[in-house]
CSV table of C-alpha atoms in Angstrom, one decimal:
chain,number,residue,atom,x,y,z
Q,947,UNK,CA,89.5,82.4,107.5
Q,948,UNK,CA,91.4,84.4,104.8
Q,949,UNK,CA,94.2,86.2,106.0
Q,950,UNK,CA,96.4,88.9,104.6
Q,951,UNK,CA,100.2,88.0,104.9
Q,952,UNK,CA,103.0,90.2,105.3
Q,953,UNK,CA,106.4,89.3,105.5
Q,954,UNK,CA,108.9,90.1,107.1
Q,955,UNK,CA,107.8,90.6,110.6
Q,956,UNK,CA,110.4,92.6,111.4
Q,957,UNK,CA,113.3,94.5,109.5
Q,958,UNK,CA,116.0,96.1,111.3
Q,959,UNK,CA,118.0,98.7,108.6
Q,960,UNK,CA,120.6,100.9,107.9
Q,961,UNK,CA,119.4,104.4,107.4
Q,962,UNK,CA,119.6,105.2,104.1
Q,963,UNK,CA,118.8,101.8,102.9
Q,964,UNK,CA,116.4,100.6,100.6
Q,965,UNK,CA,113.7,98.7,102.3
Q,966,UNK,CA,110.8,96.8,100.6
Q,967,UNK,CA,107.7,95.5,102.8
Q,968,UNK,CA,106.1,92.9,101.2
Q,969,UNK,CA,102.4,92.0,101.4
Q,970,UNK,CA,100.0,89.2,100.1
Q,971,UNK,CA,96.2,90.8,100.6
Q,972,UNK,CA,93.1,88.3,100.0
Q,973,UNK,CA,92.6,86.6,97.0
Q,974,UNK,CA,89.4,87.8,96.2
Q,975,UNK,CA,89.7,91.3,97.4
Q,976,UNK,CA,90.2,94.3,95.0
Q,977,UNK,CA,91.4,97.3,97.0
Q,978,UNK,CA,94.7,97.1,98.8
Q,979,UNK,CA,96.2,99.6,101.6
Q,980,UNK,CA,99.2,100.4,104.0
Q,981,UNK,CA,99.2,102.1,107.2
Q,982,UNK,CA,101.9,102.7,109.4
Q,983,UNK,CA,101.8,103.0,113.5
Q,984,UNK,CA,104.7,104.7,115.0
Q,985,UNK,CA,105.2,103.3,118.4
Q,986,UNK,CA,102.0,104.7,120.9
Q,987,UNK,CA,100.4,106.8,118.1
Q,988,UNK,CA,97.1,106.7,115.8
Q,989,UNK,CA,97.3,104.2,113.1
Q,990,UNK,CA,98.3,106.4,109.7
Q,991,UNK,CA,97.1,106.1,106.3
Q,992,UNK,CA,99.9,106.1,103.7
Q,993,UNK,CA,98.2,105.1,100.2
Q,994,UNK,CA,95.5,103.4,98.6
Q,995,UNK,CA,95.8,101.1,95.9
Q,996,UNK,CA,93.1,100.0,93.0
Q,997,UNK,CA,92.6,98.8,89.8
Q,998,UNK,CA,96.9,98.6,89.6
Q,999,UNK,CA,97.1,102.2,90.3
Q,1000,UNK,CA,97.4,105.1,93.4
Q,1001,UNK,CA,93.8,106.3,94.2
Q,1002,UNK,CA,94.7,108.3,97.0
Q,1003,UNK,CA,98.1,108.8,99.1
Q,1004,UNK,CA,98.9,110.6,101.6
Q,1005,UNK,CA,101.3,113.5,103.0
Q,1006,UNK,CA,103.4,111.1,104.5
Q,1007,UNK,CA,103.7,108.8,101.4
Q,1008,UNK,CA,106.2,111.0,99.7
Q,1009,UNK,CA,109.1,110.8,96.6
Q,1010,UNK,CA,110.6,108.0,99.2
Q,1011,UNK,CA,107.7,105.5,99.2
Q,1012,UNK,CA,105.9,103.6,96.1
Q,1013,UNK,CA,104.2,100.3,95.4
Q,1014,UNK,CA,103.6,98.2,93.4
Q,1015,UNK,CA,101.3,94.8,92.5
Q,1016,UNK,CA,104.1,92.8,90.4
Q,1017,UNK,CA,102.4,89.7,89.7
Q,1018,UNK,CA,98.1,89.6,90.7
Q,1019,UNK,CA,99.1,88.4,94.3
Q,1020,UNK,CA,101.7,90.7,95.7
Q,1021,UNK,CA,101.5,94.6,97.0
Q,1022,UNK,CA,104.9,95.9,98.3
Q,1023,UNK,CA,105.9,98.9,99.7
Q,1024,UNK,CA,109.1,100.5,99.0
Q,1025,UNK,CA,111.2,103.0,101.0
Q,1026,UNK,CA,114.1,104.7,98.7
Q,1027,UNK,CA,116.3,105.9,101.3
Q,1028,UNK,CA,114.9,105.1,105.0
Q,1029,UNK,CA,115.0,107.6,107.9
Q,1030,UNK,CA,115.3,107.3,111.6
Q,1031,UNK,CA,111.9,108.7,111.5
Q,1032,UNK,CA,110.4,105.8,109.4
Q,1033,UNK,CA,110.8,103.0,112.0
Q,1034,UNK,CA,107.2,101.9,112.9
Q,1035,UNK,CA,104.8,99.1,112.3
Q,1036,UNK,CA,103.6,99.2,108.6
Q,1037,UNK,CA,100.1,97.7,107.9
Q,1038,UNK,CA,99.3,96.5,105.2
Q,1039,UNK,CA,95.4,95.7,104.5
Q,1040,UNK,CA,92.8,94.8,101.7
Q,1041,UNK,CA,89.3,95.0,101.2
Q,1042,UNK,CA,86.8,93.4,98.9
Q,1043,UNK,CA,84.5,95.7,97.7
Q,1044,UNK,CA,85.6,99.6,98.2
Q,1045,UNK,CA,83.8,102.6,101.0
Q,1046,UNK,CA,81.4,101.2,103.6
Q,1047,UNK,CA,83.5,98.2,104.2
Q,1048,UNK,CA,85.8,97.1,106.1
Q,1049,UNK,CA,89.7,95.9,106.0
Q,1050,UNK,CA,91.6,93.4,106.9
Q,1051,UNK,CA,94.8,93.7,108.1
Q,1052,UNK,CA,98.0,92.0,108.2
Q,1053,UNK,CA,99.8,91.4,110.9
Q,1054,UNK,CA,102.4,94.2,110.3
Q,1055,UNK,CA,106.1,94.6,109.9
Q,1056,UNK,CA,108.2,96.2,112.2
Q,1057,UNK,CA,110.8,98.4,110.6
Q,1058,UNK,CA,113.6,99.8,112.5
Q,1059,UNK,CA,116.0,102.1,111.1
Q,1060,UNK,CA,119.3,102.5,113.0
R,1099,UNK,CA,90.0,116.5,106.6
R,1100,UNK,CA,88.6,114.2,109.4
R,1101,UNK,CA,89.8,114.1,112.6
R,1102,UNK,CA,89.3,111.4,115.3
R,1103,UNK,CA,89.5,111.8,118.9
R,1104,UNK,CA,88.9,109.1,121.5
R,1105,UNK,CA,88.5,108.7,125.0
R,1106,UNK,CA,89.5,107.4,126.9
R,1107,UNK,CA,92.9,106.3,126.4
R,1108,UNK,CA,93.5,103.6,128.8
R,1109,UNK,CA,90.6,101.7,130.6
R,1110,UNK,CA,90.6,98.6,133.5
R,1111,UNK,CA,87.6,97.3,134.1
R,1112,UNK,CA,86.7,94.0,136.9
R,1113,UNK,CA,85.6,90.8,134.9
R,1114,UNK,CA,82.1,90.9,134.1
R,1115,UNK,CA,81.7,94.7,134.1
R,1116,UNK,CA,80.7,96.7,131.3
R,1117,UNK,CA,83.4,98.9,128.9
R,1118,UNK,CA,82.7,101.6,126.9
R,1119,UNK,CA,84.7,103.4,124.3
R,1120,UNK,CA,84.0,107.0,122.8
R,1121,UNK,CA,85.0,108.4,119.4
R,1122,UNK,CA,84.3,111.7,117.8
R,1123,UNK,CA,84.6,112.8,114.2
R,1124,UNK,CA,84.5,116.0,112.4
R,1125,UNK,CA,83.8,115.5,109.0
R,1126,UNK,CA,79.7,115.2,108.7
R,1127,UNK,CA,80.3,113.3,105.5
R,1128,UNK,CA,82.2,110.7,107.2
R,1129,UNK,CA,79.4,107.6,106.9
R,1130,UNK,CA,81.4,104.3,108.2
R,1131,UNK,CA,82.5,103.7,112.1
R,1132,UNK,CA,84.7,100.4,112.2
R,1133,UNK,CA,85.8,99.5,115.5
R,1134,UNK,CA,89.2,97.3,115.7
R,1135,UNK,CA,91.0,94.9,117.9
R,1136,UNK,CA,94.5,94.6,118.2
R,1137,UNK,CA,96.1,92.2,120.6
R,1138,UNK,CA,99.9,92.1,121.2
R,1139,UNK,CA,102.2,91.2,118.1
R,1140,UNK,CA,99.0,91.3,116.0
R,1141,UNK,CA,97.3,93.8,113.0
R,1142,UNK,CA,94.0,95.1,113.8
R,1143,UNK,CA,91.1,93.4,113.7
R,1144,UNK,CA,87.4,94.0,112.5
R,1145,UNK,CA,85.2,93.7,115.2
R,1146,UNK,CA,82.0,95.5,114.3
R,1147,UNK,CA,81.3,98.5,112.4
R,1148,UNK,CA,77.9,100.8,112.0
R,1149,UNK,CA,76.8,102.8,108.8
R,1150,UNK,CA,75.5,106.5,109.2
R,1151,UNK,CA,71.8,105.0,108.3
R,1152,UNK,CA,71.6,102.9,111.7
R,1153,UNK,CA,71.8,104.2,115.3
R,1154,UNK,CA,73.1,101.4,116.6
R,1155,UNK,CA,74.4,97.3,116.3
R,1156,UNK,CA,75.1,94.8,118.3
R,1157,UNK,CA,76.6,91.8,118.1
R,1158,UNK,CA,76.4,89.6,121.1
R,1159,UNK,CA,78.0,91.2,123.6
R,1160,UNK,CA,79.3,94.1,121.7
R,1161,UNK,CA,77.1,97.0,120.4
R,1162,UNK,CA,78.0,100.2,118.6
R,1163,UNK,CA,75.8,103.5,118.7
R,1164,UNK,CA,76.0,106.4,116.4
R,1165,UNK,CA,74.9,109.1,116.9
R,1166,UNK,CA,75.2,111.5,114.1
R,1167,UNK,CA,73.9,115.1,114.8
R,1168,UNK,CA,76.3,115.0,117.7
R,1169,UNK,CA,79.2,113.7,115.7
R,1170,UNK,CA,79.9,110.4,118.1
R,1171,UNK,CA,80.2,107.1,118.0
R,1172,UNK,CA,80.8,104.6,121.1
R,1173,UNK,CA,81.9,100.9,121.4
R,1174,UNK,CA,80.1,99.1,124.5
R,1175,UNK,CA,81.6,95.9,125.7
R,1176,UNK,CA,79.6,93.8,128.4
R,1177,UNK,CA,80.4,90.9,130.9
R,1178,UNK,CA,83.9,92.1,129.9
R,1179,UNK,CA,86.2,88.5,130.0
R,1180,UNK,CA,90.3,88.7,130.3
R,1181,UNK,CA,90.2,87.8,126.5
R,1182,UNK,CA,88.6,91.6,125.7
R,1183,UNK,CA,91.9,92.7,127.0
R,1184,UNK,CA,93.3,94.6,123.8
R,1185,UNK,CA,93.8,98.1,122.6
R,1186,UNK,CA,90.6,98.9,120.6
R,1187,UNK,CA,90.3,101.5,117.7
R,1188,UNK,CA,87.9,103.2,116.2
R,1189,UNK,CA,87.7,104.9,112.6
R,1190,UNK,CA,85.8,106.8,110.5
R,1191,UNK,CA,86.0,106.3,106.6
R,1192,UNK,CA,84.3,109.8,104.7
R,1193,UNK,CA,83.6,110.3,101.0
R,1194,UNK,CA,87.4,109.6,100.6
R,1195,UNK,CA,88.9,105.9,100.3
R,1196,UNK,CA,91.0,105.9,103.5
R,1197,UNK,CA,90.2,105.5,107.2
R,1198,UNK,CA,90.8,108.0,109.8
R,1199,UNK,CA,91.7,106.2,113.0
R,1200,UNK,CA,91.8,107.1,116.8
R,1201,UNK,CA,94.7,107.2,119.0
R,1202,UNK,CA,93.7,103.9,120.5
R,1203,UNK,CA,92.0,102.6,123.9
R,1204,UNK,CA,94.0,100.0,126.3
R,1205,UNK,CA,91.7,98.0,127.8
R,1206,UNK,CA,92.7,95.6,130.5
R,1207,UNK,CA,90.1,93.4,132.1
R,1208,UNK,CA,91.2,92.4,135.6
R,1209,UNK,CA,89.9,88.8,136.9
């Protein structure tokens, strides 16, 4: 079965680092997402991700955070200058077709800042 | 926006009993439940869903039921087997292009 990959597993930085979280969604699929899960909270949408541009972001996903599709099979997710606050799982995820369906996910990638 | 609540947040259950899982939402336009797996060390997964046009779906032995006027949606699991032991999720996806997730159920199945 398809699978959306996402490496590394888990990054351990120095706050105020430049992190990128890198992500390979579906082949076939056309709409491409990250969450993030801080440790025993709800599951967080951070941005949305269509047609090579930002449908829909949110709060969270501030002047610190972009992404980008480089090359047709990548979707990274960047943090400028990390915070204490932005260790947690990140998520990324893809779908085929767009509402009414649903993702998959990646396994995630644990980011601690120190 | 939406807001999901869910109940209850951690469940143990004997082997071969039944589970269920309660979620509401807030947003009538929200019109796609997911529900979602997620063992240790893993992402989520897709384990069933329902549209707002169906009341409910089942899927061997696990069903989903909707109901929409009350603003709910619940995951039942029967003959629960070691293997169901997860933390489960549920969502709800409005006219937006995100989901809005619970807080998460931990569900142990004791043998």
């Amino acid at each position: 079965e398809p699978e959306v990959t996402q490496t590394p597993s888990h990054q351990v930085t120095q706050m105020g680092q430049e992190v990128i979280l890198r992500c390979v969604p579906i082949s076939n699929h056309l709409y491409f997402y990250w969450y993030r899960q801080i440790l025993g909270q709800k599951v967080e949408f951070l941005v949305s991700f269509y047609n090579n541009e930002i449908s829909e972001k949110s709060e969270i996903f501030d002047d610190q955070f972009s992404v980008e599709r480089p090359d047709g099979s990548n979707f990274t997710l960047k943090i400028r200058s990390t915070k204490l606050e932005d260790s947690a799982m990140y998520f990324c995820a893809s779908r085929r077709q767009g509402a009414g369906n649903g993702y998959t996910f990646g396994s995630g990638t644990r980011l601690t800042v120190v | 926006g939406e807001n999901v609540e869910q109940h209850p947040s951690t469940l143990s259950v004997q082997e071969g009993d039944s589970a269920v899982i309660k979620c509401t939402y807030s947003d009538s336009a929200s019109n796609y439940f997911p529900w979602y797996k997620q063992e240790l060390g893993k992402g989520p997964q897709l384990i069933i869903d329902i549209r707002s046009n169906v009341g409910e779906k089942k899927d061997q032995r696990i069903a989903v039921t909707l109901n929409k006027t009350a603003k709910h949606f619940s995951l039942h699991i029967t003959e629960t087997q070691p293997e169901d032991s997860a933390v489960y999720f549920c969502a709800a996806e409005n006219t937006g292009n995100q989901f809005y997730f619970g807080t998460g159920t931990s569900l142990t199945v004791i043998p």
